[in-house]
Amino acid sequence: MTVETWVIYVATVFALMSTPGPSQLLMLSNSGTHGFRKALSTAAGDLSANMLQMLAAGLGLAAVIAASATALSVIKWAGVAYLIWLGTRMILKAKANDPNARAERVDVSARALWMQGFITSAANPKAVVFFAALFPQFISAEAAFWPQFLILSATYLAKDGAFLCAYGGSASWIAARFKGAAKLWIERLGGGFMIAAAVLLGLKSVTDRA
Protein backbone atom coordinates (compact mmCIF):
# COMPACT_ATOMS: atom_id res chain seq x y z
CA MET A 1 0.00 0.00 0.00
CA THR A 2 1.39 3.38 -1.00
CA VAL A 3 1.58 6.31 1.38
CA GLU A 4 -0.70 8.31 -0.91
CA THR A 5 -3.39 5.64 -0.78
CA TRP A 6 -3.14 5.44 2.99
CA VAL A 7 -3.41 9.23 3.39
CA ILE A 8 -6.54 9.29 1.23
CA TYR A 9 -7.99 6.48 3.33
CA VAL A 10 -7.25 8.36 6.57
CA ALA A 11 -8.98 11.45 5.19
CA THR A 12 -11.97 9.35 4.12
CA VAL A 13 -12.31 7.74 7.55
CA PHE A 14 -11.98 11.15 9.22
CA ALA A 15 -14.83 12.50 7.08
CA LEU A 16 -16.99 9.47 7.89
CA MET A 17 -16.42 9.99 11.61
CA SER A 18 -17.06 13.73 11.59
CA THR A 19 -20.57 13.26 12.98
CA PRO A 20 -21.30 11.18 16.12
CA GLY A 21 -22.98 7.81 15.81
CA PRO A 22 -24.55 5.48 18.40
CA SER A 23 -21.21 4.36 19.83
CA GLN A 24 -20.00 7.94 20.29
CA LEU A 25 -23.23 8.92 22.07
CA LEU A 26 -22.92 5.86 24.32
CA MET A 27 -19.35 6.91 25.14
CA LEU A 28 -20.59 10.41 26.01
CA SER A 29 -23.23 8.92 28.27
CA ASN A 30 -20.96 6.50 30.14
CA SER A 31 -18.09 8.97 30.49
CA GLY A 32 -20.36 11.64 31.90
CA THR A 33 -21.97 9.21 34.33
CA HIS A 34 -19.15 6.85 35.35
CA GLY A 35 -16.01 8.79 34.48
CA PHE A 36 -13.62 8.58 31.55
CA ARG A 37 -11.41 5.77 32.87
CA LYS A 38 -14.32 3.40 33.40
CA ALA A 39 -15.87 4.40 30.09
CA LEU A 40 -12.72 3.21 28.31
CA SER A 41 -14.24 -0.26 28.71
CA THR A 42 -17.14 0.95 26.57
CA ALA A 43 -14.68 2.04 23.87
CA ALA A 44 -12.93 -1.33 24.10
CA GLY A 45 -16.25 -3.12 23.59
CA ASP A 46 -17.02 -1.03 20.52
CA LEU A 47 -13.60 -1.65 18.99
CA SER A 48 -13.84 -5.39 19.74
CA ALA A 49 -17.08 -5.61 17.78
CA ASN A 50 -15.51 -3.60 14.95
CA MET A 51 -12.60 -6.03 14.79
CA LEU A 52 -14.97 -8.98 14.42
CA GLN A 53 -16.96 -7.12 11.77
CA MET A 54 -13.80 -6.33 9.82
CA LEU A 55 -12.68 -9.94 10.05
CA ALA A 56 -16.06 -11.12 8.79
CA ALA A 57 -15.77 -8.71 5.87
CA GLY A 58 -12.24 -9.87 5.13
CA LEU A 59 -13.29 -13.52 5.15
CA GLY A 60 -16.05 -12.81 2.64
CA LEU A 61 -18.99 -13.21 5.01
CA ALA A 62 -20.48 -9.84 4.09
CA ALA A 63 -22.44 -11.26 1.15
CA VAL A 64 -23.94 -13.97 3.36
CA ILE A 65 -25.00 -11.51 6.05
CA ALA A 66 -26.32 -8.99 3.55
CA ALA A 67 -28.50 -11.69 1.98
CA SER A 68 -30.32 -12.27 5.28
CA ALA A 69 -32.51 -9.19 5.70
CA THR A 70 -34.43 -10.82 8.55
CA ALA A 71 -31.28 -11.52 10.56
CA LEU A 72 -30.08 -7.94 10.02
CA SER A 73 -33.39 -6.56 11.23
CA VAL A 74 -33.60 -8.79 14.32
CA ILE A 75 -30.05 -7.99 15.45
CA LYS A 76 -30.45 -4.27 14.88
CA TRP A 77 -33.78 -3.88 16.67
CA ALA A 78 -32.60 -6.01 19.59
CA GLY A 79 -29.75 -3.52 20.00
CA VAL A 80 -32.15 -0.58 19.74
CA ALA A 81 -34.37 -2.04 22.47
CA TYR A 82 -31.32 -2.69 24.68
CA LEU A 83 -30.13 0.92 24.45
CA ILE A 84 -33.59 2.35 25.09
CA TRP A 85 -33.89 0.14 28.18
CA LEU A 86 -30.49 1.29 29.48
CA GLY A 87 -31.22 4.97 28.82
CA THR A 88 -34.67 4.87 30.41
CA ARG A 89 -33.29 3.03 33.43
CA MET A 90 -30.56 5.65 33.87
CA ILE A 91 -33.02 8.55 33.69
CA LEU A 92 -35.45 7.00 36.19
CA LYS A 93 -32.67 6.22 38.70
CA ALA A 94 -31.12 9.69 38.62
CA LYS A 95 -32.91 10.92 41.76
CA ALA A 96 -31.43 12.91 44.59
CA ASN A 97 -33.28 10.82 47.21
CA ASP A 98 -32.19 7.48 45.80
CA PRO A 99 -28.70 6.72 47.19
CA ASN A 100 -28.93 3.04 46.29
CA ALA A 101 -29.34 3.85 42.62
CA ARG A 102 -26.38 6.22 42.79
CA ALA A 103 -24.22 3.50 44.36
CA GLU A 104 -25.22 1.08 41.63
CA ARG A 105 -24.08 3.52 38.94
CA VAL A 106 -20.73 4.16 40.62
CA ASP A 107 -20.05 0.44 41.11
CA VAL A 108 -20.92 -0.61 37.56
CA SER A 109 -18.37 -3.14 36.37
CA ALA A 110 -15.93 -2.68 33.52
CA ARG A 111 -17.38 -5.86 32.03
CA ALA A 112 -20.88 -4.36 31.94
CA LEU A 113 -19.59 -1.21 30.24
CA TRP A 114 -17.61 -3.31 27.76
CA MET A 115 -20.75 -5.29 26.95
CA GLN A 116 -22.71 -2.09 26.34
CA GLY A 117 -20.09 -0.91 23.85
CA PHE A 118 -19.89 -4.30 22.18
CA ILE A 119 -23.65 -4.76 21.80
CA THR A 120 -24.15 -1.21 20.51
CA SER A 121 -21.59 -1.77 17.77
CA ALA A 122 -22.49 -5.38 17.05
CA ALA A 123 -26.18 -4.45 16.77
CA ASN A 124 -25.23 -2.74 13.52
CA PRO A 125 -24.53 -5.91 11.47
CA LYS A 126 -24.55 -3.85 8.29
CA ALA A 127 -21.14 -2.60 9.43
CA VAL A 128 -19.76 -5.81 7.93
CA VAL A 129 -21.19 -4.77 4.58
CA PHE A 130 -19.78 -1.27 5.09
CA PHE A 131 -16.26 -2.55 5.65
CA ALA A 132 -16.58 -4.96 2.72
CA ALA A 133 -17.57 -2.03 0.49
CA LEU A 134 -15.01 0.47 1.86
CA PHE A 135 -11.82 -1.57 2.02
CA PRO A 136 -11.69 -2.73 -1.63
CA GLN A 137 -11.51 0.92 -2.70
CA PHE A 138 -8.04 1.12 -1.13
CA ILE A 139 -6.71 -2.42 -1.68
CA SER A 140 -4.51 -3.12 -4.68
CA ALA A 141 -5.04 -6.43 -6.47
CA GLU A 142 -1.35 -6.43 -7.32
CA ALA A 143 -0.24 -6.72 -3.69
CA ALA A 144 -0.91 -9.23 -0.91
CA PHE A 145 -4.42 -8.85 0.48
CA TRP A 146 -3.99 -9.47 4.22
CA PRO A 147 -1.16 -6.96 4.91
CA GLN A 148 -3.22 -4.24 3.24
CA PHE A 149 -6.34 -5.37 5.07
CA LEU A 150 -4.54 -5.26 8.43
CA ILE A 151 -3.24 -1.74 7.74
CA LEU A 152 -6.74 -0.50 6.87
CA SER A 153 -8.27 -2.23 9.90
CA ALA A 154 -5.65 -0.96 12.36
CA THR A 155 -5.96 2.57 10.99
CA TYR A 156 -9.74 2.53 11.33
CA LEU A 157 -9.58 1.21 14.90
CA ALA A 158 -6.97 3.82 15.87
CA LYS A 159 -9.07 6.65 14.43
CA ASP A 160 -12.27 5.34 16.00
CA GLY A 161 -10.55 4.90 19.35
CA ALA A 162 -9.22 8.46 19.21
CA PHE A 163 -12.67 9.85 18.46
CA LEU A 164 -14.23 7.83 21.28
CA CYS A 165 -11.58 9.07 23.73
CA ALA A 166 -12.12 12.67 22.60
CA TYR A 167 -15.88 12.40 23.15
CA GLY A 168 -15.45 10.56 26.44
CA GLY A 169 -12.77 12.87 27.82
CA SER A 170 -14.86 15.95 27.04
CA ALA A 171 -17.98 14.51 28.67
CA SER A 172 -16.08 13.45 31.78
CA TRP A 173 -14.40 16.88 32.10
CA ILE A 174 -17.76 18.66 31.89
CA ALA A 175 -19.53 16.26 34.28
CA ALA A 176 -16.78 16.63 36.90
CA ARG A 177 -17.59 20.33 37.20
CA PHE A 178 -21.21 19.75 38.19
CA LYS A 179 -22.31 18.83 41.71
CA GLY A 180 -25.54 17.98 43.49
CA ALA A 181 -28.74 18.50 41.54
CA ALA A 182 -26.79 19.70 38.50
CA LYS A 183 -24.91 16.39 38.41
CA LEU A 184 -28.21 14.51 38.49
CA TRP A 185 -29.25 16.39 35.38
CA ILE A 186 -25.98 15.39 33.74
CA GLU A 187 -26.88 11.78 34.50
CA ARG A 188 -30.35 12.26 33.04
CA LEU A 189 -28.71 13.80 29.98
CA GLY A 190 -26.53 10.71 29.76
CA GLY A 191 -29.66 8.57 29.65
CA GLY A 192 -30.98 10.83 26.91
CA PHE A 193 -27.76 10.31 24.91
CA MET A 194 -28.22 6.58 25.22
CA ILE A 195 -31.78 6.78 23.89
CA ALA A 196 -30.54 9.04 21.09
CA ALA A 197 -27.95 6.37 20.26
CA ALA A 198 -30.81 3.87 19.95
CA VAL A 199 -32.65 6.18 17.58
CA LEU A 200 -29.55 6.63 15.41
CA LEU A 201 -29.00 2.88 15.35
CA GLY A 202 -32.60 2.35 14.27
CA LEU A 203 -32.16 4.86 11.44
CA LYS A 204 -28.90 3.38 10.17
CA SER A 205 -28.81 2.16 6.59
CA VAL A 206 -26.42 -0.04 4.70
CA THR A 207 -24.40 2.99 3.60
CA ASP A 208 -23.77 4.24 7.12
CA ARG A 209 -20.45 3.79 8.83
CA ALA A 210 -19.90 1.43 11.74
PDB file of C-alpha atoms in Angstrom:
ATOM      1  CA  MET A   1       0.000   0.000   0.000  1.00  0.00           C
ATOM      2  CA  THR A   2       1.391   3.379  -1.004  1.00  0.00           C
ATOM      3  CA  VAL A   3       1.577   6.311   1.384  1.00  0.00           C
ATOM      4  CA  GLU A   4      -0.697   8.310  -0.912  1.00  0.00           C
ATOM      5  CA  THR A   5      -3.393   5.637  -0.777  1.00  0.00           C
ATOM      6  CA  TRP A   6      -3.145   5.438   2.992  1.00  0.00           C
ATOM      7  CA  VAL A   7      -3.409   9.227   3.391  1.00  0.00           C
ATOM      8  CA  ILE A   8      -6.544   9.290   1.228  1.00  0.00           C
ATOM      9  CA  TYR A   9      -7.991   6.478   3.327  1.00  0.00           C
ATOM     10  CA  VAL A  10      -7.252   8.356   6.574  1.00  0.00           C
ATOM     11  CA  ALA A  11      -8.978  11.447   5.190  1.00  0.00           C
ATOM     12  CA  THR A  12     -11.968   9.355   4.121  1.00  0.00           C
ATOM     13  CA  VAL A  13     -12.312   7.744   7.554  1.00  0.00           C
ATOM     14  CA  PHE A  14     -11.978  11.148   9.220  1.00  0.00           C
ATOM     15  CA  ALA A  15     -14.827  12.502   7.077  1.00  0.00           C
ATOM     16  CA  LEU A  16     -16.989   9.472   7.885  1.00  0.00           C
ATOM     17  CA  MET A  17     -16.424   9.989  11.614  1.00  0.00           C
ATOM     18  CA  SER A  18     -17.059  13.730  11.591  1.00  0.00           C
ATOM     19  CA  THR A  19     -20.571  13.263  12.984  1.00  0.00           C
ATOM     20  CA  PRO A  20     -21.297  11.180  16.118  1.00  0.00           C
ATOM     21  CA  GLY A  21     -22.976   7.811  15.808  1.00  0.00           C
ATOM     22  CA  PRO A  22     -24.553   5.477  18.401  1.00  0.00           C
ATOM     23  CA  SER A  23     -21.207   4.358  19.827  1.00  0.00           C
ATOM     24  CA  GLN A  24     -20.003   7.940  20.291  1.00  0.00           C
ATOM     25  CA  LEU A  25     -23.228   8.917  22.069  1.00  0.00           C
ATOM     26  CA  LEU A  26     -22.919   5.863  24.316  1.00  0.00           C
ATOM     27  CA  MET A  27     -19.353   6.907  25.142  1.00  0.00           C
ATOM     28  CA  LEU A  28     -20.593  10.409  26.005  1.00  0.00           C
ATOM     29  CA  SER A  29     -23.226   8.918  28.275  1.00  0.00           C
ATOM     30  CA  ASN A  30     -20.955   6.496  30.136  1.00  0.00           C
ATOM     31  CA  SER A  31     -18.086   8.974  30.490  1.00  0.00           C
ATOM     32  CA  GLY A  32     -20.363  11.637  31.903  1.00  0.00           C
ATOM     33  CA  THR A  33     -21.973   9.211  34.327  1.00  0.00           C
ATOM     34  CA  HIS A  34     -19.154   6.850  35.351  1.00  0.00           C
ATOM     35  CA  GLY A  35     -16.014   8.793  34.480  1.00  0.00           C
ATOM     36  CA  PHE A  36     -13.617   8.579  31.548  1.00  0.00           C
ATOM     37  CA  ARG A  37     -11.412   5.769  32.875  1.00  0.00           C
ATOM     38  CA  LYS A  38     -14.320   3.404  33.403  1.00  0.00           C
ATOM     39  CA  ALA A  39     -15.866   4.396  30.094  1.00  0.00           C
ATOM     40  CA  LEU A  40     -12.718   3.209  28.309  1.00  0.00           C
ATOM     41  CA  SER A  41     -14.236  -0.260  28.713  1.00  0.00           C
ATOM     42  CA  THR A  42     -17.139   0.946  26.568  1.00  0.00           C
ATOM     43  CA  ALA A  43     -14.681   2.036  23.869  1.00  0.00           C
ATOM     44  CA  ALA A  44     -12.933  -1.331  24.105  1.00  0.00           C
ATOM     45  CA  GLY A  45     -16.248  -3.120  23.585  1.00  0.00           C
ATOM     46  CA  ASP A  46     -17.024  -1.033  20.520  1.00  0.00           C
ATOM     47  CA  LEU A  47     -13.604  -1.650  18.986  1.00  0.00           C
ATOM     48  CA  SER A  48     -13.843  -5.385  19.744  1.00  0.00           C
ATOM     49  CA  ALA A  49     -17.082  -5.605  17.778  1.00  0.00           C
ATOM     50  CA  ASN A  50     -15.514  -3.603  14.950  1.00  0.00           C
ATOM     51  CA  MET A  51     -12.602  -6.033  14.786  1.00  0.00           C
ATOM     52  CA  LEU A  52     -14.966  -8.984  14.423  1.00  0.00           C
ATOM     53  CA  GLN A  53     -16.962  -7.118  11.768  1.00  0.00           C
ATOM     54  CA  MET A  54     -13.798  -6.329   9.817  1.00  0.00           C
ATOM     55  CA  LEU A  55     -12.676  -9.940  10.053  1.00  0.00           C
ATOM     56  CA  ALA A  56     -16.059 -11.115   8.787  1.00  0.00           C
ATOM     57  CA  ALA A  57     -15.765  -8.708   5.873  1.00  0.00           C
ATOM     58  CA  GLY A  58     -12.239  -9.868   5.128  1.00  0.00           C
ATOM     59  CA  LEU A  59     -13.290 -13.520   5.151  1.00  0.00           C
ATOM     60  CA  GLY A  60     -16.047 -12.813   2.642  1.00  0.00           C
ATOM     61  CA  LEU A  61     -18.992 -13.207   5.013  1.00  0.00           C
ATOM     62  CA  ALA A  62     -20.485  -9.842   4.088  1.00  0.00           C
ATOM     63  CA  ALA A  63     -22.442 -11.259   1.154  1.00  0.00           C
ATOM     64  CA  VAL A  64     -23.942 -13.969   3.359  1.00  0.00           C
ATOM     65  CA  ILE A  65     -24.997 -11.509   6.053  1.00  0.00           C
ATOM     66  CA  ALA A  66     -26.324  -8.991   3.554  1.00  0.00           C
ATOM     67  CA  ALA A  67     -28.499 -11.690   1.985  1.00  0.00           C
ATOM     68  CA  SER A  68     -30.323 -12.266   5.276  1.00  0.00           C
ATOM     69  CA  ALA A  69     -32.510  -9.190   5.698  1.00  0.00           C
ATOM     70  CA  THR A  70     -34.430 -10.821   8.549  1.00  0.00           C
ATOM     71  CA  ALA A  71     -31.277 -11.522  10.556  1.00  0.00           C
ATOM     72  CA  LEU A  72     -30.084  -7.944  10.021  1.00  0.00           C
ATOM     73  CA  SER A  73     -33.393  -6.562  11.234  1.00  0.00           C
ATOM     74  CA  VAL A  74     -33.602  -8.792  14.323  1.00  0.00           C
ATOM     75  CA  ILE A  75     -30.053  -7.991  15.455  1.00  0.00           C
ATOM     76  CA  LYS A  76     -30.452  -4.266  14.881  1.00  0.00           C
ATOM     77  CA  TRP A  77     -33.782  -3.883  16.667  1.00  0.00           C
ATOM     78  CA  ALA A  78     -32.601  -6.006  19.587  1.00  0.00           C
ATOM     79  CA  GLY A  79     -29.746  -3.521  19.996  1.00  0.00           C
ATOM     80  CA  VAL A  80     -32.154  -0.577  19.741  1.00  0.00           C
ATOM     81  CA  ALA A  81     -34.368  -2.041  22.473  1.00  0.00           C
ATOM     82  CA  TYR A  82     -31.323  -2.695  24.682  1.00  0.00           C
ATOM     83  CA  LEU A  83     -30.127   0.917  24.446  1.00  0.00           C
ATOM     84  CA  ILE A  84     -33.590   2.347  25.092  1.00  0.00           C
ATOM     85  CA  TRP A  85     -33.892   0.143  28.176  1.00  0.00           C
ATOM     86  CA  LEU A  86     -30.489   1.291  29.481  1.00  0.00           C
ATOM     87  CA  GLY A  87     -31.225   4.968  28.820  1.00  0.00           C
ATOM     88  CA  THR A  88     -34.670   4.873  30.410  1.00  0.00           C
ATOM     89  CA  ARG A  89     -33.292   3.027  33.429  1.00  0.00           C
ATOM     90  CA  MET A  90     -30.564   5.646  33.869  1.00  0.00           C
ATOM     91  CA  ILE A  91     -33.023   8.548  33.693  1.00  0.00           C
ATOM     92  CA  LEU A  92     -35.446   6.999  36.192  1.00  0.00           C
ATOM     93  CA  LYS A  93     -32.673   6.219  38.697  1.00  0.00           C
ATOM     94  CA  ALA A  94     -31.122   9.692  38.619  1.00  0.00           C
ATOM     95  CA  LYS A  95     -32.913  10.923  41.761  1.00  0.00           C
ATOM     96  CA  ALA A  96     -31.428  12.906  44.593  1.00  0.00           C
ATOM     97  CA  ASN A  97     -33.278  10.823  47.209  1.00  0.00           C
ATOM     98  CA  ASP A  98     -32.187   7.476  45.797  1.00  0.00           C
ATOM     99  CA  PRO A  99     -28.697   6.723  47.189  1.00  0.00           C
ATOM    100  CA  ASN A 100     -28.935   3.041  46.294  1.00  0.00           C
ATOM    101  CA  ALA A 101     -29.341   3.848  42.619  1.00  0.00           C
ATOM    102  CA  ARG A 102     -26.377   6.222  42.787  1.00  0.00           C
ATOM    103  CA  ALA A 103     -24.217   3.501  44.363  1.00  0.00           C
ATOM    104  CA  GLU A 104     -25.224   1.085  41.629  1.00  0.00           C
ATOM    105  CA  ARG A 105     -24.078   3.518  38.944  1.00  0.00           C
ATOM    106  CA  VAL A 106     -20.734   4.160  40.623  1.00  0.00           C
ATOM    107  CA  ASP A 107     -20.050   0.442  41.110  1.00  0.00           C
ATOM    108  CA  VAL A 108     -20.919  -0.610  37.561  1.00  0.00           C
ATOM    109  CA  SER A 109     -18.367  -3.143  36.374  1.00  0.00           C
ATOM    110  CA  ALA A 110     -15.934  -2.680  33.522  1.00  0.00           C
ATOM    111  CA  ARG A 111     -17.377  -5.863  32.033  1.00  0.00           C
ATOM    112  CA  ALA A 112     -20.877  -4.356  31.937  1.00  0.00           C
ATOM    113  CA  LEU A 113     -19.586  -1.209  30.239  1.00  0.00           C
ATOM    114  CA  TRP A 114     -17.610  -3.311  27.755  1.00  0.00           C
ATOM    115  CA  MET A 115     -20.747  -5.292  26.951  1.00  0.00           C
ATOM    116  CA  GLN A 116     -22.711  -2.088  26.339  1.00  0.00           C
ATOM    117  CA  GLY A 117     -20.094  -0.905  23.853  1.00  0.00           C
ATOM    118  CA  PHE A 118     -19.890  -4.302  22.178  1.00  0.00           C
ATOM    119  CA  ILE A 119     -23.648  -4.757  21.805  1.00  0.00           C
ATOM    120  CA  THR A 120     -24.151  -1.214  20.512  1.00  0.00           C
ATOM    121  CA  SER A 121     -21.591  -1.766  17.768  1.00  0.00           C
ATOM    122  CA  ALA A 122     -22.488  -5.383  17.049  1.00  0.00           C
ATOM    123  CA  ALA A 123     -26.179  -4.448  16.774  1.00  0.00           C
ATOM    124  CA  ASN A 124     -25.227  -2.740  13.523  1.00  0.00           C
ATOM    125  CA  PRO A 125     -24.530  -5.906  11.474  1.00  0.00           C
ATOM    126  CA  LYS A 126     -24.545  -3.849   8.294  1.00  0.00           C
ATOM    127  CA  ALA A 127     -21.140  -2.599   9.432  1.00  0.00           C
ATOM    128  CA  VAL A 128     -19.756  -5.808   7.928  1.00  0.00           C
ATOM    129  CA  VAL A 129     -21.192  -4.768   4.576  1.00  0.00           C
ATOM    130  CA  PHE A 130     -19.785  -1.271   5.094  1.00  0.00           C
ATOM    131  CA  PHE A 131     -16.255  -2.551   5.653  1.00  0.00           C
ATOM    132  CA  ALA A 132     -16.576  -4.961   2.724  1.00  0.00           C
ATOM    133  CA  ALA A 133     -17.566  -2.033   0.493  1.00  0.00           C
ATOM    134  CA  LEU A 134     -15.008   0.466   1.855  1.00  0.00           C
ATOM    135  CA  PHE A 135     -11.822  -1.573   2.024  1.00  0.00           C
ATOM    136  CA  PRO A 136     -11.693  -2.730  -1.634  1.00  0.00           C
ATOM    137  CA  GLN A 137     -11.509   0.925  -2.699  1.00  0.00           C
ATOM    138  CA  PHE A 138      -8.039   1.117  -1.134  1.00  0.00           C
ATOM    139  CA  ILE A 139      -6.711  -2.416  -1.679  1.00  0.00           C
ATOM    140  CA  SER A 140      -4.509  -3.122  -4.680  1.00  0.00           C
ATOM    141  CA  ALA A 141      -5.038  -6.429  -6.473  1.00  0.00           C
ATOM    142  CA  GLU A 142      -1.349  -6.434  -7.324  1.00  0.00           C
ATOM    143  CA  ALA A 143      -0.242  -6.724  -3.694  1.00  0.00           C
ATOM    144  CA  ALA A 144      -0.909  -9.234  -0.909  1.00  0.00           C
ATOM    145  CA  PHE A 145      -4.422  -8.847   0.481  1.00  0.00           C
ATOM    146  CA  TRP A 146      -3.992  -9.466   4.223  1.00  0.00           C
ATOM    147  CA  PRO A 147      -1.160  -6.965   4.913  1.00  0.00           C
ATOM    148  CA  GLN A 148      -3.220  -4.237   3.241  1.00  0.00           C
ATOM    149  CA  PHE A 149      -6.342  -5.371   5.069  1.00  0.00           C
ATOM    150  CA  LEU A 150      -4.542  -5.259   8.426  1.00  0.00           C
ATOM    151  CA  ILE A 151      -3.236  -1.743   7.743  1.00  0.00           C
ATOM    152  CA  LEU A 152      -6.739  -0.501   6.872  1.00  0.00           C
ATOM    153  CA  SER A 153      -8.268  -2.229   9.901  1.00  0.00           C
ATOM    154  CA  ALA A 154      -5.645  -0.965  12.357  1.00  0.00           C
ATOM    155  CA  THR A 155      -5.959   2.566  10.991  1.00  0.00           C
ATOM    156  CA  TYR A 156      -9.744   2.535  11.328  1.00  0.00           C
ATOM    157  CA  LEU A 157      -9.577   1.210  14.898  1.00  0.00           C
ATOM    158  CA  ALA A 158      -6.973   3.824  15.869  1.00  0.00           C
ATOM    159  CA  LYS A 159      -9.069   6.652  14.435  1.00  0.00           C
ATOM    160  CA  ASP A 160     -12.266   5.340  16.000  1.00  0.00           C
ATOM    161  CA  GLY A 161     -10.547   4.898  19.351  1.00  0.00           C
ATOM    162  CA  ALA A 162      -9.215   8.456  19.207  1.00  0.00           C
ATOM    163  CA  PHE A 163     -12.665   9.852  18.459  1.00  0.00           C
ATOM    164  CA  LEU A 164     -14.232   7.831  21.276  1.00  0.00           C
ATOM    165  CA  CYS A 165     -11.582   9.072  23.726  1.00  0.00           C
ATOM    166  CA  ALA A 166     -12.120  12.665  22.604  1.00  0.00           C
ATOM    167  CA  TYR A 167     -15.880  12.402  23.153  1.00  0.00           C
ATOM    168  CA  GLY A 168     -15.455  10.561  26.442  1.00  0.00           C
ATOM    169  CA  GLY A 169     -12.773  12.867  27.820  1.00  0.00           C
ATOM    170  CA  SER A 170     -14.857  15.952  27.042  1.00  0.00           C
ATOM    171  CA  ALA A 171     -17.980  14.511  28.665  1.00  0.00           C
ATOM    172  CA  SER A 172     -16.077  13.450  31.780  1.00  0.00           C
ATOM    173  CA  TRP A 173     -14.403  16.879  32.101  1.00  0.00           C
ATOM    174  CA  ILE A 174     -17.755  18.660  31.893  1.00  0.00           C
ATOM    175  CA  ALA A 175     -19.532  16.263  34.278  1.00  0.00           C
ATOM    176  CA  ALA A 176     -16.777  16.630  36.898  1.00  0.00           C
ATOM    177  CA  ARG A 177     -17.592  20.330  37.198  1.00  0.00           C
ATOM    178  CA  PHE A 178     -21.210  19.748  38.192  1.00  0.00           C
ATOM    179  CA  LYS A 179     -22.305  18.832  41.709  1.00  0.00           C
ATOM    180  CA  GLY A 180     -25.536  17.982  43.494  1.00  0.00           C
ATOM    181  CA  ALA A 181     -28.741  18.503  41.541  1.00  0.00           C
ATOM    182  CA  ALA A 182     -26.791  19.695  38.496  1.00  0.00           C
ATOM    183  CA  LYS A 183     -24.912  16.392  38.410  1.00  0.00           C
ATOM    184  CA  LEU A 184     -28.211  14.512  38.486  1.00  0.00           C
ATOM    185  CA  TRP A 185     -29.255  16.393  35.378  1.00  0.00           C
ATOM    186  CA  ILE A 186     -25.979  15.392  33.739  1.00  0.00           C
ATOM    187  CA  GLU A 187     -26.881  11.783  34.496  1.00  0.00           C
ATOM    188  CA  ARG A 188     -30.347  12.265  33.040  1.00  0.00           C
ATOM    189  CA  LEU A 189     -28.711  13.803  29.979  1.00  0.00           C
ATOM    190  CA  GLY A 190     -26.532  10.708  29.760  1.00  0.00           C
ATOM    191  CA  GLY A 191     -29.659   8.571  29.648  1.00  0.00           C
ATOM    192  CA  GLY A 192     -30.976  10.830  26.914  1.00  0.00           C
ATOM    193  CA  PHE A 193     -27.764  10.312  24.909  1.00  0.00           C
ATOM    194  CA  MET A 194     -28.221   6.577  25.223  1.00  0.00           C
ATOM    195  CA  ILE A 195     -31.775   6.776  23.893  1.00  0.00           C
ATOM    196  CA  ALA A 196     -30.536   9.044  21.091  1.00  0.00           C
ATOM    197  CA  ALA A 197     -27.953   6.368  20.260  1.00  0.00           C
ATOM    198  CA  ALA A 198     -30.805   3.868  19.954  1.00  0.00           C
ATOM    199  CA  VAL A 199     -32.655   6.179  17.576  1.00  0.00           C
ATOM    200  CA  LEU A 200     -29.549   6.627  15.414  1.00  0.00           C
ATOM    201  CA  LEU A 201     -28.999   2.883  15.354  1.00  0.00           C
ATOM    202  CA  GLY A 202     -32.601   2.346  14.274  1.00  0.00           C
ATOM    203  CA  LEU A 203     -32.160   4.862  11.437  1.00  0.00           C
ATOM    204  CA  LYS A 204     -28.904   3.380  10.169  1.00  0.00           C
ATOM    205  CA  SER A 205     -28.811   2.163   6.585  1.00  0.00           C
ATOM    206  CA  VAL A 206     -26.416  -0.038   4.703  1.00  0.00           C
ATOM    207  CA  THR A 207     -24.402   2.992   3.598  1.00  0.00           C
ATOM    208  CA  ASP A 208     -23.775   4.243   7.123  1.00  0.00           C
ATOM    209  CA  ARG A 209     -20.447   3.793   8.835  1.00  0.00           C
ATOM    210  CA  ALA A 210     -19.903   1.425  11.739  1.00  0.00           C
TER     211      ALA A 210
END
